[in-house]
mmCIF file of C-alpha atoms and ligand atoms in Angstrom:
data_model
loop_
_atom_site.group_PDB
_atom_site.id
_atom_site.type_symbol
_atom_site.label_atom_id
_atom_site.label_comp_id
_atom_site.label_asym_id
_atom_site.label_seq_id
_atom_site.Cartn_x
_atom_site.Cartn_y
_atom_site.Cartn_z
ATOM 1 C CA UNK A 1 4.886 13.725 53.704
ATOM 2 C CA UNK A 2 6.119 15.625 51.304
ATOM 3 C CA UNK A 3 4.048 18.333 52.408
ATOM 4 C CA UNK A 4 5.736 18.429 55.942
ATOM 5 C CA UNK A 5 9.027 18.222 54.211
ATOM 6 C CA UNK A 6 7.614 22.002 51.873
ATOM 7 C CA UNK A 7 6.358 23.601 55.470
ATOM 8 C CA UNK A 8 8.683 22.390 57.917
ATOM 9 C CA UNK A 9 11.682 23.986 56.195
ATOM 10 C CA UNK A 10 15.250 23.660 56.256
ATOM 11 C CA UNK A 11 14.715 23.580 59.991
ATOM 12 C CA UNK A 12 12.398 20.861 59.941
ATOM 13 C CA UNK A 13 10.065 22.057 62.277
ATOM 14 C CA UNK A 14 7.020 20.528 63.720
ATOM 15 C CA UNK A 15 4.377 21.225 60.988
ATOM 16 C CA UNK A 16 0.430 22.052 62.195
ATOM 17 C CA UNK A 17 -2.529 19.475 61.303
ATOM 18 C CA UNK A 18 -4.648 22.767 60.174
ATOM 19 C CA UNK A 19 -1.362 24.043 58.134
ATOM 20 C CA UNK A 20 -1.107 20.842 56.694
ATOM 21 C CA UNK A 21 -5.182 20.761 55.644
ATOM 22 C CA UNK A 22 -4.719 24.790 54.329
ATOM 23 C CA UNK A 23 -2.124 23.887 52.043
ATOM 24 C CA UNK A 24 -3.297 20.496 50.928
ATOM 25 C CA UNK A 25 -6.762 21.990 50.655
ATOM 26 C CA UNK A 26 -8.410 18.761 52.259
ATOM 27 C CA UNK A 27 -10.167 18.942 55.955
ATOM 28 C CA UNK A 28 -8.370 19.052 59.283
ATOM 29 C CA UNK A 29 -9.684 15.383 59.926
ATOM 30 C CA UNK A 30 -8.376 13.784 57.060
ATOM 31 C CA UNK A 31 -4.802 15.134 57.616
ATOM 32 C CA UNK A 32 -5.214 13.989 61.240
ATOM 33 C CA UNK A 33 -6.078 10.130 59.706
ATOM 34 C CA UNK A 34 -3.385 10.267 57.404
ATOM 35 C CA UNK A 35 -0.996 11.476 60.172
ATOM 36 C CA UNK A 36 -1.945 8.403 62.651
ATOM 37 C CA UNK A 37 -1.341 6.098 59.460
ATOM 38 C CA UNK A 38 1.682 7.485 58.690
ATOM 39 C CA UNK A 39 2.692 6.785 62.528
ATOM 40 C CA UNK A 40 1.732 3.599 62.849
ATOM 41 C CA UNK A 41 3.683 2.567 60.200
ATOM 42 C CA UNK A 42 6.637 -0.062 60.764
ATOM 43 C CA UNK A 43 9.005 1.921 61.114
ATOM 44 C CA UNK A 44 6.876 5.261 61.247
ATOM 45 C CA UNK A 45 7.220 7.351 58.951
ATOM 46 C CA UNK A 46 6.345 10.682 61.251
ATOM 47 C CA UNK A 47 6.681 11.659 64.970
ATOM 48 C CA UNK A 48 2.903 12.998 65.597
ATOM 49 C CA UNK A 49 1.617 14.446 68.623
ATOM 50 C CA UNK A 50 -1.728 15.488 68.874
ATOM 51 C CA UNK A 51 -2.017 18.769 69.317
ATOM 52 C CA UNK A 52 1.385 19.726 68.283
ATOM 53 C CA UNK A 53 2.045 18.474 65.027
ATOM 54 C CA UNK A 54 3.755 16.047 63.073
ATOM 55 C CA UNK A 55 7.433 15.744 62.146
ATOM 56 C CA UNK A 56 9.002 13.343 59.534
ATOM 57 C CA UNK A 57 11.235 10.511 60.691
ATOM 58 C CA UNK A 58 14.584 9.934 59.385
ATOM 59 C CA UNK A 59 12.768 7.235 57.246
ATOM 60 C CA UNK A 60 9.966 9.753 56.316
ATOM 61 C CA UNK A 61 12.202 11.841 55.208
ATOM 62 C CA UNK A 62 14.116 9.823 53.010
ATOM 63 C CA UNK A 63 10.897 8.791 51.372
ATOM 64 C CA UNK A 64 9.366 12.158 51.297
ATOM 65 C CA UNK A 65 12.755 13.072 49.442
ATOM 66 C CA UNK A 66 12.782 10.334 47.126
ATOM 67 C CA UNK A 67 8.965 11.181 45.771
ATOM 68 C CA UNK A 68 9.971 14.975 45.739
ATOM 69 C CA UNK A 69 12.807 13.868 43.493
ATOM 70 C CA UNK A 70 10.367 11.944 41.105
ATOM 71 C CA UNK A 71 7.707 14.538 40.933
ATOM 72 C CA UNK A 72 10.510 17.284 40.132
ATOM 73 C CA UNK A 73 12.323 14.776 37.392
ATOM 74 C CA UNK A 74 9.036 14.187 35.677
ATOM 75 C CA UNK A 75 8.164 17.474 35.524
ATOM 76 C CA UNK A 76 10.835 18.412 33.890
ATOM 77 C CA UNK A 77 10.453 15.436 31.440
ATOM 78 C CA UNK A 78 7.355 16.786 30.816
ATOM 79 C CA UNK A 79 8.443 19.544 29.872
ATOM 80 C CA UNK A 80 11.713 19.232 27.927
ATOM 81 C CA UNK A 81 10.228 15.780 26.166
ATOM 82 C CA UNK A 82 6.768 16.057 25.762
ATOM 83 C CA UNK A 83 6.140 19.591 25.287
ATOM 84 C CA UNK A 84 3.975 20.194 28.673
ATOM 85 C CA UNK A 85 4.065 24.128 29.247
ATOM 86 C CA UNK A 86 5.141 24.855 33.189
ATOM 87 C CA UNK A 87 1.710 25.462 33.980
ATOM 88 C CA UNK A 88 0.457 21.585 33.232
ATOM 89 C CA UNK A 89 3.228 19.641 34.697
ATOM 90 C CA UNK A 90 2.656 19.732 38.052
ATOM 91 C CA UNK A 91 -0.970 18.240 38.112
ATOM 92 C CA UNK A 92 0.409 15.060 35.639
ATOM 93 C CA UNK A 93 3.726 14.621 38.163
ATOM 94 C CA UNK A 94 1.200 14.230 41.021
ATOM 95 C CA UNK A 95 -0.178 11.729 39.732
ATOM 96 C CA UNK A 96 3.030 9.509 38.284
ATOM 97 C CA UNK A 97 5.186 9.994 40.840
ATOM 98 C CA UNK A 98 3.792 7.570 42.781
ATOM 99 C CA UNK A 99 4.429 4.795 40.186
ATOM 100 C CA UNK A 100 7.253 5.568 38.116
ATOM 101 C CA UNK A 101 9.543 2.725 39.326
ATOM 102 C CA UNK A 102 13.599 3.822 40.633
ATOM 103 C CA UNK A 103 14.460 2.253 37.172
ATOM 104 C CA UNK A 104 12.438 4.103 35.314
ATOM 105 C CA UNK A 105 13.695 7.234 37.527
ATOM 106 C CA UNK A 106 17.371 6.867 36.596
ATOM 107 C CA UNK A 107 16.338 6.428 32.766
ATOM 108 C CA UNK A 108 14.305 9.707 32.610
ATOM 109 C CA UNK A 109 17.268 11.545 34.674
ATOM 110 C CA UNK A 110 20.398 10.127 32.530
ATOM 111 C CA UNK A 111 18.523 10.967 29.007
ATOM 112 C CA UNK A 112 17.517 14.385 30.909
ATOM 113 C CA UNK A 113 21.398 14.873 32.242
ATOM 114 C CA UNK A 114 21.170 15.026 35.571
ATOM 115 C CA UNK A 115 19.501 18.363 35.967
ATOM 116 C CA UNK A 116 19.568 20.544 38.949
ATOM 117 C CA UNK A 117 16.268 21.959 39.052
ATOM 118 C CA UNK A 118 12.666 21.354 38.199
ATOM 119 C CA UNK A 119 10.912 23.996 35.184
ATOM 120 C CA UNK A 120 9.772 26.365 38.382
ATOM 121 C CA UNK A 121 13.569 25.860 39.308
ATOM 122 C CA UNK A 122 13.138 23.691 42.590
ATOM 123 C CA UNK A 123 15.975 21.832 43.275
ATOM 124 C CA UNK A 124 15.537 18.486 42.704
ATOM 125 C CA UNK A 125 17.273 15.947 45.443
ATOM 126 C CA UNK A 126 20.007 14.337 44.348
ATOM 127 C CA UNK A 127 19.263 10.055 44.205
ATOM 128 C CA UNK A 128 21.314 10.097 47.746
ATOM 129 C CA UNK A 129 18.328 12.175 48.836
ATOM 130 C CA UNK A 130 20.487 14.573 49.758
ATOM 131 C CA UNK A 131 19.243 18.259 48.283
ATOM 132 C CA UNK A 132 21.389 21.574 48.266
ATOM 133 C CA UNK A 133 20.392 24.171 50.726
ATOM 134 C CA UNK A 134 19.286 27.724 49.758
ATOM 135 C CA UNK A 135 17.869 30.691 51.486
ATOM 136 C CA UNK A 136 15.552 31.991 49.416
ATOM 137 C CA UNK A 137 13.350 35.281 49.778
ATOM 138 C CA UNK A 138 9.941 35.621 48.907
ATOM 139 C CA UNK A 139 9.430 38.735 46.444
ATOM 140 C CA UNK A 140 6.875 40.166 48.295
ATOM 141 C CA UNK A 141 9.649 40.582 51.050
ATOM 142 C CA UNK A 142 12.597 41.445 49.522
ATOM 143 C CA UNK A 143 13.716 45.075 49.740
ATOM 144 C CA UNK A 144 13.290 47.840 46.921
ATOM 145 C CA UNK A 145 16.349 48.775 45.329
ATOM 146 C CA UNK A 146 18.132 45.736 45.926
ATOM 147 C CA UNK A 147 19.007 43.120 43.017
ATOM 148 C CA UNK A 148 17.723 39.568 43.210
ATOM 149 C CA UNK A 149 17.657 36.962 40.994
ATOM 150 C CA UNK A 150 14.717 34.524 40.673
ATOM 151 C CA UNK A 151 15.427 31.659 42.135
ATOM 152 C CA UNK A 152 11.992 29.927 41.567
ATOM 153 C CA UNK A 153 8.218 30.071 41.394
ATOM 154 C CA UNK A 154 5.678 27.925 43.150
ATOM 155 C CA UNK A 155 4.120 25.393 40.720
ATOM 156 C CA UNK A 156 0.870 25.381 42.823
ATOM 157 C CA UNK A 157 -1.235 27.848 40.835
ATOM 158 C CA UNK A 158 -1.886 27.305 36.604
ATOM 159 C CA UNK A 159 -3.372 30.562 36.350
ATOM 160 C CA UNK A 160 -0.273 33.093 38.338
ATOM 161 C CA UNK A 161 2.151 30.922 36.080
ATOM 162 C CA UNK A 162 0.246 31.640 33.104
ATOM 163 C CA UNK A 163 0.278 35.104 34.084
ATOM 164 C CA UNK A 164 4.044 35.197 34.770
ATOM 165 C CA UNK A 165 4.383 33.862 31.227
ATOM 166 C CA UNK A 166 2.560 36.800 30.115
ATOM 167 C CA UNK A 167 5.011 39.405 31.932
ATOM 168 C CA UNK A 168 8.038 37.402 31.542
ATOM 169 C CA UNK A 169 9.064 36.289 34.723
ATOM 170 C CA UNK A 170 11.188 33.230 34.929
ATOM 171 C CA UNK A 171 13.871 31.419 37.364
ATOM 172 C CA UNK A 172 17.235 32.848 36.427
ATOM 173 C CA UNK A 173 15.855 36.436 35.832
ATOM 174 C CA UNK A 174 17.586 39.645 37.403
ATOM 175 C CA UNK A 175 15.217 42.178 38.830
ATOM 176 C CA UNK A 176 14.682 44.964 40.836
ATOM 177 C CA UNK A 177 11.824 45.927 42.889
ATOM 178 C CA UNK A 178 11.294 49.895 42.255
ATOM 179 C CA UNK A 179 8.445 50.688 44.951
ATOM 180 C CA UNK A 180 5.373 48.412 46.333
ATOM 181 C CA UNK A 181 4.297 47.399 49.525
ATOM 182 C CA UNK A 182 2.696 44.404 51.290
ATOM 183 C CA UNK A 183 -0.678 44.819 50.399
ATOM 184 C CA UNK A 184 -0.071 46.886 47.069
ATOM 185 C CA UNK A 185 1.516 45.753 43.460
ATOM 186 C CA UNK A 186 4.330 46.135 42.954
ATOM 187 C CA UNK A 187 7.097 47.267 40.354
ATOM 188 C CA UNK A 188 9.960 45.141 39.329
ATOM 189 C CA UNK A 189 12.154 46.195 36.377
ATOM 190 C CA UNK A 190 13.537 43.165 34.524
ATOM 191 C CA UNK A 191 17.696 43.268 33.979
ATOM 192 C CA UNK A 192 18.689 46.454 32.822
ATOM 193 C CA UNK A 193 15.420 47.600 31.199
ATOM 194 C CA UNK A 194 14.242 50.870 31.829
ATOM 195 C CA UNK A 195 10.402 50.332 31.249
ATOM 196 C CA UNK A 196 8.667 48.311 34.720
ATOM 197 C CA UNK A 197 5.985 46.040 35.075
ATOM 198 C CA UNK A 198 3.564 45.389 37.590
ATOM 199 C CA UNK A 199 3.341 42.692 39.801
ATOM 200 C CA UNK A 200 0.116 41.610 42.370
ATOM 201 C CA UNK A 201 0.560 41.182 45.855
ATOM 202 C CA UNK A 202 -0.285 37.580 44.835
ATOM 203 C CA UNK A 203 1.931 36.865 42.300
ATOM 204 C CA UNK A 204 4.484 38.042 44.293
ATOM 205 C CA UNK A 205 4.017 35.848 47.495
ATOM 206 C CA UNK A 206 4.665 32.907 44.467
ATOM 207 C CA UNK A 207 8.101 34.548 43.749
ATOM 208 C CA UNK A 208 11.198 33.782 45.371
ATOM 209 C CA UNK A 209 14.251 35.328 44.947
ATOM 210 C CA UNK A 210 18.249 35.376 46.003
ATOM 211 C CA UNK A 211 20.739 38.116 46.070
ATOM 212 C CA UNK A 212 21.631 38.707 42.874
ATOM 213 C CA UNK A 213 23.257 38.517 40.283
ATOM 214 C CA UNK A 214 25.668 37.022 42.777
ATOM 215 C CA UNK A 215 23.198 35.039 44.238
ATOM 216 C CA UNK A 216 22.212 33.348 40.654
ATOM 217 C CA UNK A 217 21.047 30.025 41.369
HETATM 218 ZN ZN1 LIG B 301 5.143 20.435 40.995
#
């Protein structure tokens, strides 16, 4: 579920069985098991048609948004408290945020204060559910020339996070893109430094970015 919430968007579009298995990295059939259970549930918790795709429910959503908002708390914890770097966290959330109870949730956010966003700087929903909207960019497609700000990084890879330690990229960051295309690295200058680094095709497509420094998030 809360995958269909990440690929359906702020549009909340119909979201694929196979797009679903790609980025869950599990096979076709056991998103299409999942899906029927998650149907058949009283009340369902997505609409799923067959060869279409699955959307969430209003009650889906709500759930989808409430385990989003423990996974991105926890992280955080993590982090701040315990002393995880932003490469470990999200493995450890995946697991707890299935159990932490809503108690337990409003502890960990009061002695936290109520943050915003998550150590990759995902928003984290508000207890409402309700989560600010933002149109974010991904690096690899943002223009050259044009400030941005990083407005945060996916949490999905260890080893590109590690690797955007190394270079110091983080959320908050003004940069430029100098020159780079699709398929080639690219070269983003950090603030107003005059030296640029280099950043992979890969690593970029884990970037996103708003206008900045306007656009700061
Ligand atoms: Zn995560």
């Amino acid at each position: 579920m809360k995958a269909i919430l990440e690929l359906g968007g702020s549009e909340e579009e119909q979201v694929t069985g196979n797009s679903l298995a790609r980025h869950l990295g599990v096979r076709a059939a056991s998103v299409t098991g999942m899906l029927q259970k998650l149907a058949a549930q009283k009340p369902p918790f997505v609409k799923y048609e067959k060869h279409r795709g699955a959307r969430l429910t209003m009650v889906g959503k709500i759930r989808a948004l409430e385990v989003l908002r423990h996974h991105r708390l926890l992280e955080r914890f993590l982090h701040d408290f315990l002393d995880y770097s932003w490469d470990e966290v999200h493995d450890e959330a995946e697991r707890l945020e299935h159990f932490i109870s809503e108690r337990l949730e409003d502890r960990i956010a009061a002695k936290l204060g109520d943050p915003d966003t998550d150590p990759h700087g995902h928003l984290i929903p508000e207890r409402s559910g309700a989560i600010r909207a933002r149109e974010e960019v991904l690096l690899s497609k943002w223009a050259c020339g044009v400030p941005a700000v990083i407005s945060s990084v996916s949490d999905r890879d260890p080893a590109a996070l590690r690797e955007m330690t190394r270079l110091g990229l983080k959320p908050g960051m003004a940069i430029t893109v100098e020159t780079g295309s699709r398929n080639a690295s690219l070269r983003v200058r950090i603030g107003d430094r005059t030296d640029s680094l280099r950043v992979s095709p890969t690593l970029a497509s884990g970037i996103s970015v708003l206008a900045g420094p306007d656009g700061r998030p």
